[in-house]
Each structure stands twice: as C-alpha cells, then as structure tokens.
mmCIF file of C-alpha atoms and ligand atoms in Angstrom:
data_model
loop_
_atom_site.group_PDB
_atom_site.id
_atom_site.type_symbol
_atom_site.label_atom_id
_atom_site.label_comp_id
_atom_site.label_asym_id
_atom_site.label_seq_id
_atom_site.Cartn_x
_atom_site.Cartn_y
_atom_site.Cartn_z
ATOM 1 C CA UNK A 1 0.000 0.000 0.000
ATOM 2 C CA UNK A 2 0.930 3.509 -0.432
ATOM 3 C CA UNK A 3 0.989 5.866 2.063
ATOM 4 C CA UNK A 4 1.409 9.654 2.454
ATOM 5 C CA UNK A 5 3.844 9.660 5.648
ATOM 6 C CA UNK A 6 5.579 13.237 4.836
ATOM 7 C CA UNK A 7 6.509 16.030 2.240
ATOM 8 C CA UNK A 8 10.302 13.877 1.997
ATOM 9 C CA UNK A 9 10.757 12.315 -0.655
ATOM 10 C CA UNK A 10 8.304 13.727 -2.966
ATOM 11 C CA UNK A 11 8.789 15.409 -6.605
ATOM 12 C CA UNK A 12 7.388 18.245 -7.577
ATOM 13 C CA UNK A 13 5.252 16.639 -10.301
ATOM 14 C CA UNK A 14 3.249 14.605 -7.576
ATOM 15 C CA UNK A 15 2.928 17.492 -5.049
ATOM 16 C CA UNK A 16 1.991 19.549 -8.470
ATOM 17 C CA UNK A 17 -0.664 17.043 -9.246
ATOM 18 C CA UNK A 18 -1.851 16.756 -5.816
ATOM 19 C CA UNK A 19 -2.332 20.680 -5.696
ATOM 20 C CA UNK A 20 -4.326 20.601 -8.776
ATOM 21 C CA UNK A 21 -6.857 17.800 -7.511
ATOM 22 C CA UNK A 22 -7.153 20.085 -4.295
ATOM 23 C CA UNK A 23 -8.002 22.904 -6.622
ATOM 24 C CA UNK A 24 -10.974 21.040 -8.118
ATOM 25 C CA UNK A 25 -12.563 20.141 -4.559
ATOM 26 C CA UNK A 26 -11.893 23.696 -3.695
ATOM 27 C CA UNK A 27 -14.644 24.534 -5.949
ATOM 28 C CA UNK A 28 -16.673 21.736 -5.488
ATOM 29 C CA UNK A 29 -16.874 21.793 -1.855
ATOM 30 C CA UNK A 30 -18.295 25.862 -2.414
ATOM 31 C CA UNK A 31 -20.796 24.070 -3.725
ATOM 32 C CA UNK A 32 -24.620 23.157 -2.124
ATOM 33 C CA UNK A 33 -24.034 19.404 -3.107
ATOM 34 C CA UNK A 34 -20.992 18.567 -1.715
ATOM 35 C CA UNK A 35 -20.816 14.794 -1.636
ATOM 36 C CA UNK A 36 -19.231 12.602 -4.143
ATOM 37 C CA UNK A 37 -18.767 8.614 -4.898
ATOM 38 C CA UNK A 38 -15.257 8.094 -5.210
ATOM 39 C CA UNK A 39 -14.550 6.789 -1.733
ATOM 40 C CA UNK A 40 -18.294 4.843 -1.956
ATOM 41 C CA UNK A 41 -17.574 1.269 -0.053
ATOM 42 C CA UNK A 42 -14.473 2.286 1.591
ATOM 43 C CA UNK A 43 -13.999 2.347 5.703
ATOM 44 C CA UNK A 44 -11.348 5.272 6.711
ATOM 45 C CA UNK A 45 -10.467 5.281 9.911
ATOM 46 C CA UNK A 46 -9.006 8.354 11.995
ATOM 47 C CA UNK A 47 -6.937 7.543 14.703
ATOM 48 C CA UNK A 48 -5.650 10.519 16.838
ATOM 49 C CA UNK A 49 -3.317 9.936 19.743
ATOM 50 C CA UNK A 50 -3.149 14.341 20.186
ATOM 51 C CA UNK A 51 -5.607 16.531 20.128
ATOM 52 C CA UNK A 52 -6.777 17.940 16.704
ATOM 53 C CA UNK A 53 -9.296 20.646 15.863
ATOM 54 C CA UNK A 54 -8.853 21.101 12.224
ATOM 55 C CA UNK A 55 -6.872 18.164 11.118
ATOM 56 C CA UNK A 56 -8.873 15.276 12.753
ATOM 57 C CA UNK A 57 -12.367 17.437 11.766
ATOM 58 C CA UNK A 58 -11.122 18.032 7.925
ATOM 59 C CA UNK A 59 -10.046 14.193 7.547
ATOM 60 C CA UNK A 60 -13.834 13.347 8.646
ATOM 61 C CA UNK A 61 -15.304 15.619 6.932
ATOM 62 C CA UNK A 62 -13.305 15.132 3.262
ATOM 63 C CA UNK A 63 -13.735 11.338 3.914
ATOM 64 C CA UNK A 64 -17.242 11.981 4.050
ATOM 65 C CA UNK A 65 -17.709 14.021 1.341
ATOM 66 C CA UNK A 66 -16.447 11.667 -1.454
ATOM 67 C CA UNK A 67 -18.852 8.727 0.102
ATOM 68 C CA UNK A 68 -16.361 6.963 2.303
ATOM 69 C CA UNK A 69 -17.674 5.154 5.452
ATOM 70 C CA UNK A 70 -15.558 7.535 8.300
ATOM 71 C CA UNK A 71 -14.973 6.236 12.145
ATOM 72 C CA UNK A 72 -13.124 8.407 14.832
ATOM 73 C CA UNK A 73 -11.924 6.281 17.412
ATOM 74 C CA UNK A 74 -11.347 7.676 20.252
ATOM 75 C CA UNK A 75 -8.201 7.831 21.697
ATOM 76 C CA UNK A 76 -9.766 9.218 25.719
ATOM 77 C CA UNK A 77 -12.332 6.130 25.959
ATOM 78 C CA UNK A 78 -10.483 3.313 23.948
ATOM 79 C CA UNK A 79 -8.322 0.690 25.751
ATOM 80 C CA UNK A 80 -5.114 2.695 25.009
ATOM 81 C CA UNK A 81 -5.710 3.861 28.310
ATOM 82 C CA UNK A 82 -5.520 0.580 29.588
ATOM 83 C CA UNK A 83 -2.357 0.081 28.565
ATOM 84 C CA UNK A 84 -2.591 -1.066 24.996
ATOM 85 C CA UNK A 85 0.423 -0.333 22.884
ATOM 86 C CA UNK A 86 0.289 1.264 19.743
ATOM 87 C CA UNK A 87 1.265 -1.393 17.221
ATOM 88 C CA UNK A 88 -1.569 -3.670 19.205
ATOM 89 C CA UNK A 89 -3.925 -0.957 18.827
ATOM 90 C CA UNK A 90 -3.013 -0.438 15.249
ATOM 91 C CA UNK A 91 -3.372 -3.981 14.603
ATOM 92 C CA UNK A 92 -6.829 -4.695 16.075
ATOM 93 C CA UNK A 93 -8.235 -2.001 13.877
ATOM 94 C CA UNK A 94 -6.390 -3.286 10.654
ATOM 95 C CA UNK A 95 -8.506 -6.484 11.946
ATOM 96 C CA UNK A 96 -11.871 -4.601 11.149
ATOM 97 C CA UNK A 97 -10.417 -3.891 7.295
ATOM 98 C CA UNK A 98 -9.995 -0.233 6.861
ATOM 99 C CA UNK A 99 -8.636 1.418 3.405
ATOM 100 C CA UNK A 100 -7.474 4.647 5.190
ATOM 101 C CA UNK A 101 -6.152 5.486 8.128
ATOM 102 C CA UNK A 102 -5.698 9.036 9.273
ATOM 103 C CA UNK A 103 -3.101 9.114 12.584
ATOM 104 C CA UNK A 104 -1.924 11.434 14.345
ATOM 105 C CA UNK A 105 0.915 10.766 16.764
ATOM 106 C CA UNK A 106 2.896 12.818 19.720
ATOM 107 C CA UNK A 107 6.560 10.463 18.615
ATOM 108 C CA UNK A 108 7.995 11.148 15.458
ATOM 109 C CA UNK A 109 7.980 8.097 13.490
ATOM 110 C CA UNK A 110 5.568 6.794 15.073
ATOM 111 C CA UNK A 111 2.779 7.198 12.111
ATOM 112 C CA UNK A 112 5.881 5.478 9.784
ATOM 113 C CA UNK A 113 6.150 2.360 12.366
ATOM 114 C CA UNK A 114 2.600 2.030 12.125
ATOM 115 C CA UNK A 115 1.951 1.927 8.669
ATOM 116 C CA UNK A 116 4.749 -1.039 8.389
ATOM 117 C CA UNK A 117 2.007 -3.109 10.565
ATOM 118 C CA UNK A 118 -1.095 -2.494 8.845
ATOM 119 C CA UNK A 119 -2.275 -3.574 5.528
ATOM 120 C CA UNK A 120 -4.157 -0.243 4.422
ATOM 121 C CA UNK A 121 -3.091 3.242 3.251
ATOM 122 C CA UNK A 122 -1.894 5.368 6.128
ATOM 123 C CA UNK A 123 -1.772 9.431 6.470
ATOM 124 C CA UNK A 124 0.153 11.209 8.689
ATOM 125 C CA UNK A 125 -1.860 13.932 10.505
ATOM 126 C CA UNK A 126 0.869 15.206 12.031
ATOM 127 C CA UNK A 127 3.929 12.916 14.079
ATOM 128 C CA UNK A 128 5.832 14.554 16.680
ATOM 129 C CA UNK A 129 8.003 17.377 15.659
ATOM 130 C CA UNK A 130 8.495 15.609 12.948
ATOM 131 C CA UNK A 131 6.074 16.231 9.785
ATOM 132 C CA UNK A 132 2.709 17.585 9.342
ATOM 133 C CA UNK A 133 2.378 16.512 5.294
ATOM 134 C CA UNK A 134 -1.865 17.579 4.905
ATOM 135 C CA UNK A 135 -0.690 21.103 6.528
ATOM 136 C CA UNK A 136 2.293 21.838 4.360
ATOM 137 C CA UNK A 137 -0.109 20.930 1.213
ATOM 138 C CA UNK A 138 -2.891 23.283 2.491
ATOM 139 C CA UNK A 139 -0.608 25.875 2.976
ATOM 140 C CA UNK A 140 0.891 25.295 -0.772
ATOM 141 C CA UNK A 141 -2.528 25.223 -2.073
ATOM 142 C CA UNK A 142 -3.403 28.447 -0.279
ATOM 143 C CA UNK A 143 -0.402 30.457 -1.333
ATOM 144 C CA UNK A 144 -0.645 29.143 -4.913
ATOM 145 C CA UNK A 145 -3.915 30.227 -5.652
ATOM 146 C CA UNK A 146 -3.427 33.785 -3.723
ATOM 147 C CA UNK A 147 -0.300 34.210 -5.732
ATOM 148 C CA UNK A 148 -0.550 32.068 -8.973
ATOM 149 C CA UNK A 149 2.796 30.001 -8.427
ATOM 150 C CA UNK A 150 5.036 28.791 -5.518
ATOM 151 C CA UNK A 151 8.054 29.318 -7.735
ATOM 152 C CA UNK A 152 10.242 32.234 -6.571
ATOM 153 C CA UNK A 153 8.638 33.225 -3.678
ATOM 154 C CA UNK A 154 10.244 34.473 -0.562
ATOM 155 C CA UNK A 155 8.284 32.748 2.124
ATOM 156 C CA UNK A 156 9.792 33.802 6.356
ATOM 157 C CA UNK A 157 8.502 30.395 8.977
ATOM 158 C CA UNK A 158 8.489 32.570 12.437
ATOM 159 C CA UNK A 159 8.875 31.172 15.984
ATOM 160 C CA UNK A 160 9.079 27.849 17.382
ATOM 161 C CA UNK A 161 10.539 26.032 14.725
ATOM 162 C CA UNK A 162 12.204 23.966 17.028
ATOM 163 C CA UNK A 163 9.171 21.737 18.270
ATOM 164 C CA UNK A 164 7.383 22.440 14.397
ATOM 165 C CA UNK A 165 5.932 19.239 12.388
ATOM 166 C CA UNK A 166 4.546 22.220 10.557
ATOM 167 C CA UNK A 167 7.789 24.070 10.003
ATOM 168 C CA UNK A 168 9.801 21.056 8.714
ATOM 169 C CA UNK A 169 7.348 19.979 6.207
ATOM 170 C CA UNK A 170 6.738 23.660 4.930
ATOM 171 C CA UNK A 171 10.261 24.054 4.777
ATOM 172 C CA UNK A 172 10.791 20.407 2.652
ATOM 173 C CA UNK A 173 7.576 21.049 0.001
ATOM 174 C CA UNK A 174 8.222 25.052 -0.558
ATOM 175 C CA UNK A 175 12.114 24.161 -1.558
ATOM 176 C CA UNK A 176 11.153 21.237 -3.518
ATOM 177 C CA UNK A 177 8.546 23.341 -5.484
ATOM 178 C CA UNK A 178 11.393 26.303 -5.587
ATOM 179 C CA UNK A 179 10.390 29.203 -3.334
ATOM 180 C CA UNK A 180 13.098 30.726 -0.741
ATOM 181 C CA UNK A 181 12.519 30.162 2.625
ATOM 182 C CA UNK A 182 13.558 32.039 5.844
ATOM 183 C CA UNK A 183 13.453 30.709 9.314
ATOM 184 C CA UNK A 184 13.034 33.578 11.752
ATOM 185 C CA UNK A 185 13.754 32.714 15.868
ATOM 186 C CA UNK A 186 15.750 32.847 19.063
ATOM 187 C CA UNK A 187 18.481 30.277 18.617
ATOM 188 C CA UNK A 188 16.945 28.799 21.676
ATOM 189 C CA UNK A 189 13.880 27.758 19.240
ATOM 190 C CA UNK A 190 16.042 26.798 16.368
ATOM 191 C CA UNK A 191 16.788 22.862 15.830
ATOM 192 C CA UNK A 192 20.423 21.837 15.048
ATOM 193 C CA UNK A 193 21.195 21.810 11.481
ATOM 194 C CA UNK A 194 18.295 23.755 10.428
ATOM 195 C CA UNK A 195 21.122 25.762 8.471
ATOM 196 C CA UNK A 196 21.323 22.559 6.473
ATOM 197 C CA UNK A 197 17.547 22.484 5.551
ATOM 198 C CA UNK A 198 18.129 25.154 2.722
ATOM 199 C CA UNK A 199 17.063 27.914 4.436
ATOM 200 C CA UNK A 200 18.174 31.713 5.521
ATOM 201 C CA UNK A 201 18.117 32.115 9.121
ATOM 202 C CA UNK A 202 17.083 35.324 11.204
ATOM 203 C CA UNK A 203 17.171 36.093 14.732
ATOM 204 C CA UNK A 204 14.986 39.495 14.364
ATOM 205 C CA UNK A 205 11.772 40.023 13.141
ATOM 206 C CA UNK A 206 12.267 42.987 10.965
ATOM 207 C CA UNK A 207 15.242 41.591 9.228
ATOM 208 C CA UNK A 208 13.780 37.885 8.845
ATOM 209 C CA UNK A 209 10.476 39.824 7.520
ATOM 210 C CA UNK A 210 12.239 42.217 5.124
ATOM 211 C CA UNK A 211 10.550 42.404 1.495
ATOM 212 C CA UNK A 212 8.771 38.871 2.072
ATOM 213 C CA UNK A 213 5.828 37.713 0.233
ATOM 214 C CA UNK A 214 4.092 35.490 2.912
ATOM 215 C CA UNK A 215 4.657 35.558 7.096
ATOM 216 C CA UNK A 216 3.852 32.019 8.126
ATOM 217 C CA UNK A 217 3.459 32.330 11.903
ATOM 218 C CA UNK A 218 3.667 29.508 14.084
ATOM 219 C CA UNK A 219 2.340 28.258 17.848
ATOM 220 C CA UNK A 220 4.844 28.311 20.566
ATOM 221 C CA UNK A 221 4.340 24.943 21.984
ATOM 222 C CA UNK A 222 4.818 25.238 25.431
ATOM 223 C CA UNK A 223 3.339 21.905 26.221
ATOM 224 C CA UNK A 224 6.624 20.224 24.404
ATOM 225 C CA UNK A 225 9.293 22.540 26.082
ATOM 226 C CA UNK A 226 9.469 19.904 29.241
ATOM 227 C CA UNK A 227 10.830 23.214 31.517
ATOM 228 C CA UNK A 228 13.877 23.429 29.638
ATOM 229 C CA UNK A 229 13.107 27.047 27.738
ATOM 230 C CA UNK A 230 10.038 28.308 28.301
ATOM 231 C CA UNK A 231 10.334 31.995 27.375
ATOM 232 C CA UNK A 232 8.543 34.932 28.899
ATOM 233 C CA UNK A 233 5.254 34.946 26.871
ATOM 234 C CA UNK A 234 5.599 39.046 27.299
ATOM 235 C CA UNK A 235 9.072 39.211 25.904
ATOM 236 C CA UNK A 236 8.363 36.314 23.391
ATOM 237 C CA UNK A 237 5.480 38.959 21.896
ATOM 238 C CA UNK A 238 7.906 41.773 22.189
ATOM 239 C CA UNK A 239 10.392 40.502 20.113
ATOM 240 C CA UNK A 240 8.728 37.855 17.765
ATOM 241 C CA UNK A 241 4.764 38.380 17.495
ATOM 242 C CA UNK A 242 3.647 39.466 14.987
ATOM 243 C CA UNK A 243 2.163 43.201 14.917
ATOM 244 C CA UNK A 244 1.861 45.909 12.545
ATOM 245 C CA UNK A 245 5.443 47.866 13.451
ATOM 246 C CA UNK A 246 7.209 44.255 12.281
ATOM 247 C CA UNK A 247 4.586 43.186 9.800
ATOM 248 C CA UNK A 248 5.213 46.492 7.930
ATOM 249 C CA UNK A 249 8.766 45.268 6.947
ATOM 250 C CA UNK A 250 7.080 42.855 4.629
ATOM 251 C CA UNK A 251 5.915 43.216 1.264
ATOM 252 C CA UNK A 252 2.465 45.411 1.391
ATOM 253 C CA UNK A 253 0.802 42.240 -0.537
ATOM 254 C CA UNK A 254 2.102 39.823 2.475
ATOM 255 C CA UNK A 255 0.095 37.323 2.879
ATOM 256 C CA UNK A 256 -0.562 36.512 6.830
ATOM 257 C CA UNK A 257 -0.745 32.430 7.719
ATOM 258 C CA UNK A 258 -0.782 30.739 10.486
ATOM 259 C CA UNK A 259 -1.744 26.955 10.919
ATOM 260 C CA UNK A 260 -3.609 27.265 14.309
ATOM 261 C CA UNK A 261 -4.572 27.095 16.821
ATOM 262 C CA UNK A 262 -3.178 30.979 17.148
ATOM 263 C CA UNK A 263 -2.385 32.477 20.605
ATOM 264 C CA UNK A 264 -3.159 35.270 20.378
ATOM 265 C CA UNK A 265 -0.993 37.861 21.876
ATOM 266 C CA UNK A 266 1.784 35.083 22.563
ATOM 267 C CA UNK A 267 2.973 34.997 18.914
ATOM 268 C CA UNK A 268 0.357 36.964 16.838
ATOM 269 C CA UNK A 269 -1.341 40.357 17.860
ATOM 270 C CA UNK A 270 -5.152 39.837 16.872
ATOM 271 C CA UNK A 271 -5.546 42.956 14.593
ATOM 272 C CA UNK A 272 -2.722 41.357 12.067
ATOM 273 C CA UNK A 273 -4.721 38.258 12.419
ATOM 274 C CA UNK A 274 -7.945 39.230 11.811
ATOM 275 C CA UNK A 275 -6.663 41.564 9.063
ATOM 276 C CA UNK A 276 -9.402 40.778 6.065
ATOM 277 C CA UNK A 277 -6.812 41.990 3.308
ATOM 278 C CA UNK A 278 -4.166 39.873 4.361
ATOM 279 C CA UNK A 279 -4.921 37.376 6.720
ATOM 280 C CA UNK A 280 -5.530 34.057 5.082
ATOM 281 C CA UNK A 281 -5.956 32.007 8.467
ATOM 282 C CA UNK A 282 -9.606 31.007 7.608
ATOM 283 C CA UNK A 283 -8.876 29.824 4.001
ATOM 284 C CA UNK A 284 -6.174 27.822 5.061
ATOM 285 C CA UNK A 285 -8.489 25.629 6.741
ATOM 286 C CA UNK A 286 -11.098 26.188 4.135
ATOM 287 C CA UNK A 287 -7.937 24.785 1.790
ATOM 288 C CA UNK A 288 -7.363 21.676 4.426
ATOM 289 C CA UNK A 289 -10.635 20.126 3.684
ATOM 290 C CA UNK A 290 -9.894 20.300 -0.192
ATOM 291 C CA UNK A 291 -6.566 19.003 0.315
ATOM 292 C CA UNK A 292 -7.455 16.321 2.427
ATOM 293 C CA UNK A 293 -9.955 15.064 -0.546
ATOM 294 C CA UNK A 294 -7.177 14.759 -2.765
ATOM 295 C CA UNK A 295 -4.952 12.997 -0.740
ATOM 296 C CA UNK A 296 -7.811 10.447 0.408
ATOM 297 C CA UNK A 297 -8.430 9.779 -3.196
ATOM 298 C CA UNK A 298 -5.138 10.224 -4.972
ATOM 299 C CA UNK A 299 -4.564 6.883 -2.329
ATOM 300 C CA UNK A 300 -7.457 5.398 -2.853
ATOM 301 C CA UNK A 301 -7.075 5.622 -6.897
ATOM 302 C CA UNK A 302 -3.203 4.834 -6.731
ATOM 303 C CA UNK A 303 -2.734 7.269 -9.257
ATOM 304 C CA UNK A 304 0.499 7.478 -11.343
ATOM 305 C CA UNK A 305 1.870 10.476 -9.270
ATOM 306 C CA UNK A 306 -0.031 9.226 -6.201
ATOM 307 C CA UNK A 307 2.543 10.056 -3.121
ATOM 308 C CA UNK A 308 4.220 7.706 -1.275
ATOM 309 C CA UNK A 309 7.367 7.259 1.309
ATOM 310 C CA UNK A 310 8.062 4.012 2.849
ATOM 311 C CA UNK A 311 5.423 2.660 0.145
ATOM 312 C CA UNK A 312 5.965 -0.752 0.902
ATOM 313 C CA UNK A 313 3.124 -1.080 3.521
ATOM 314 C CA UNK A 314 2.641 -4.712 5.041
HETATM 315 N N1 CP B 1 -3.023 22.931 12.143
HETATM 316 C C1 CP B 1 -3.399 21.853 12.864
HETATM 317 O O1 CP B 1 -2.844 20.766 12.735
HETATM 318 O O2 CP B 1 -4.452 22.090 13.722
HETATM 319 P P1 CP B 1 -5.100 21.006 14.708
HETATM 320 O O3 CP B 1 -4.072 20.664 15.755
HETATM 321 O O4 CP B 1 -6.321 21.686 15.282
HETATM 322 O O5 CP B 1 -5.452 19.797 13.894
#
C-alpha cells in the first residue's frame, strides 16, 4: 500500500498534481451538493493519539464528502488507556479492514512504524516534531492560488521552529517546489542543522520579515518545552509576534498564515490576524478540507503520481 507519511521524498510533479486535484474540490466543496462517490464502499479510519481541531475534523469531513464510510476512534475512551500499545492498537483495527487510516501521533515516526504493521493506506496527521504533510499541502494550495505560483517566492517560517511538524514539512515542500525560505527565531527555538535544511536564518523580526511575500506564523508549543526554555510569553510577543510595526517590513501584498490554533498575543497580535486583506488564516483551513480530498483519493485511486514514502506497507 501507499501511504502519504511526509513532504520527503516527494517530486514536484506529484505534489503539483496533488495541488491541482485540491483545486478542483476547492470549488466543489463551495458548492450546495458537496458529496461525491469516489470513496463509496471504503472504511477510513481516523486515529488521533493528540488533540486535533482542524486536522482530525477536515479528515472526517473530506472522507465523508467523497462517500467513504468515516470512524473516529477515540483515543480518551479506547483501551489505550488501559495500557494497549500502539502497534496492538493499530493492529486490532487493521482487523476490522480499513482502506485509510488518518493518525496522528505525539513520537515522530511513530505514524511510519505504524503503517509497516497495517495492511491499508496510512496518512500522517501530524507525528511529533516531525512532519505535518496535509498542513504543508494546504498551505501550498493556499499560497498558490493567492499568488498564482510557488516558484520564486520568498516565504519567512516565524517562531518555534524547534518543536514544528509544521515548520519542517513547509520548509521540505516550498524548496522542492522552488520558493526561498527564511526561518526567523531565538536560537533557543532553532533545531540543530536547520542551516542545512536550505534555508536563511534570522534572529529578528524585521530583518527575517524584510521584502517577504508570505509571514507564516507559528504556535509556541509550550506543552513540548518539558521546563527546559520556556520563554517569557511578554518578551516572546515583544520581540517575535507578529504586529503591525514588524509586519510592515514585509511586502504590502504579504500574505498573513498561520496553521492554528493561534495564541493570540503570545505569537500573533489579533488585529494582524484578523486583518481581512491579508490574513488568510480562515482559508487555510477552508484549503485543508480540499486538500485532504485529494490525498484520500489520490490513495485510494493509486494514481500514477499518487505520493508515497516508505510505500511498501505490510
Ligand atoms: N493545524 C493543525 O494541525 O491544527 P489542529 O491541531 O487543530 O489539527
């Protein structure tokens, strides 16, 4: 089976094609009859381990809308809590036959051991700090139809990039598809080697921001610092939230992102993102939903530029 595990590994053609399938539920989905067949007879399964708003919502939903029979299991009442590990959990629902499942997993690699064990097409909604695949493709999809290409771009990731699944997959899709990326952070929220991702790194806001054509803002995850930085939330905003004074150092075109869920006044001032010129937090989820449709049934079709990584399956 195929699976869509991360943004590594891919071409451009297949994250090309996968935009351009997006695009098409994008328009159907603004439509009063929403649901399609493609996904008629299948059983997807989302299985989240962390706590989701949009990503575990979006999966139902696009499952849903192309005819697919959806479950949520639920991580709080299942017999994980008893003690059940992950592969044994993973196994007893491969038991009941799914085509899809969705996961989403606090360890990175975790949603990559898991697919090994299962004999169904897995998604990763998000594993760790490591990758965040659906969001990097939403975010693509959003920028690409606000600005007509990825190509060329100058595109500034700001804040915790350290603890980011979102950050690392962003950074791998918008090289791959040729725009220039900027990290901008204290070196305290910077991961080793990030230098060696292909990016330009900034330690101040107006710098980092300078001329750029989107500000992708990101959650400071304070549940995954364990006590060993956990900045001032007052000087975190001073120096790297996003406001107006930094915001102006941008292009006046800048597009404002942020994946949520937004704190706001920790890393974004709630003017800048509720801006209705600029900010493009709501279509990014609007974009998640469409995304999520083509990645459900790009997998489901095994089309010729259908993504995989670690395709081997069980
Ligand atoms: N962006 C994102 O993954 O949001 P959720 O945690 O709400 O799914």
């Amino acid at each position: 089976h195929r699976h869509l595990l991360g943004i590594e590994g891919l071409l451009p053609q297949e994250i090309g094609s996968l935009l351009d399938l997006a695009d098409t539920y994008v328009d159907q989905n603004r439509q009063t009859n929403k649901k399609k067949s493609v996904l008629s007879g299948r059983t997807q399964i989302n299985l989240f381990f962390e706590n989701s708003t949009r990503t575990q919502s979006s999966f139902e939903l696009a499952g849903k809308r192309l005819g697919a029979d959806v479950m949520n299991m639920s991580v709080a009442s299942s017999s994980i809590k008893k003690g059940e590990t992950l592969i044994d959990t993973a196994q007893t629902l491969n038991a009941m036959h799914p085509d899809l499942l969705c996961v989403r997993h606090g360890d990175s690699g975790a949603v990559a051991l898991l697919a090994r064990k299962v004999g169904c097409a897995v998604v990763n909604g998000g594993d760790g700090s490591h990758e965040h695949p659906t969001q990097a493709l939403l975010d693509a999809l959003t920028i690409r139809r606000r600005k007509g290409r990825l190509q060329g771009l100058t595109v500034a990731i700001c804040g915790d990039i350290l603890h980011s699944r979102v950050a690392r997959s962003n950074i791998l899709l918008l090289n791959t598809m040729g725009a220039r990326v900027r990290v901008v952070a204290p070196p305290t929220l910077l991961p080793a080697g990030i230098d060696r991702m292909g990016v330009e790194v900034f330690h101040d806001m107006r710098k980092g921001l300078k001329d750029v054509d989107i500000v992708m803002m990101l959650r400071l995850q304070l549940e995954r610092m364990n006590g060993s930085f956990v900045p001032s939330v007052r000087e975190y905003f001073h120096l790297f939230g996003l406001d107006e004074a930094k915001l102006s150092a941008a292009k006046p075109d800048a597009l404002i992102m942020h994946p949520g869920p937004m704190n706001r006044g920790v890393e974004i001032d709630s003017a800048v993102a509720d801006d209705i010129n600029r900010s493009v937090i709501r279509e990014q989820v609007e974009m998640g939903v469409a995304v999520r449709m083509a990645v459900l049934d790009a997998l489901s079709r095994n089309l010729p530029n259908t993504p995989y990584v670690n395709g081997a399956g069980s």
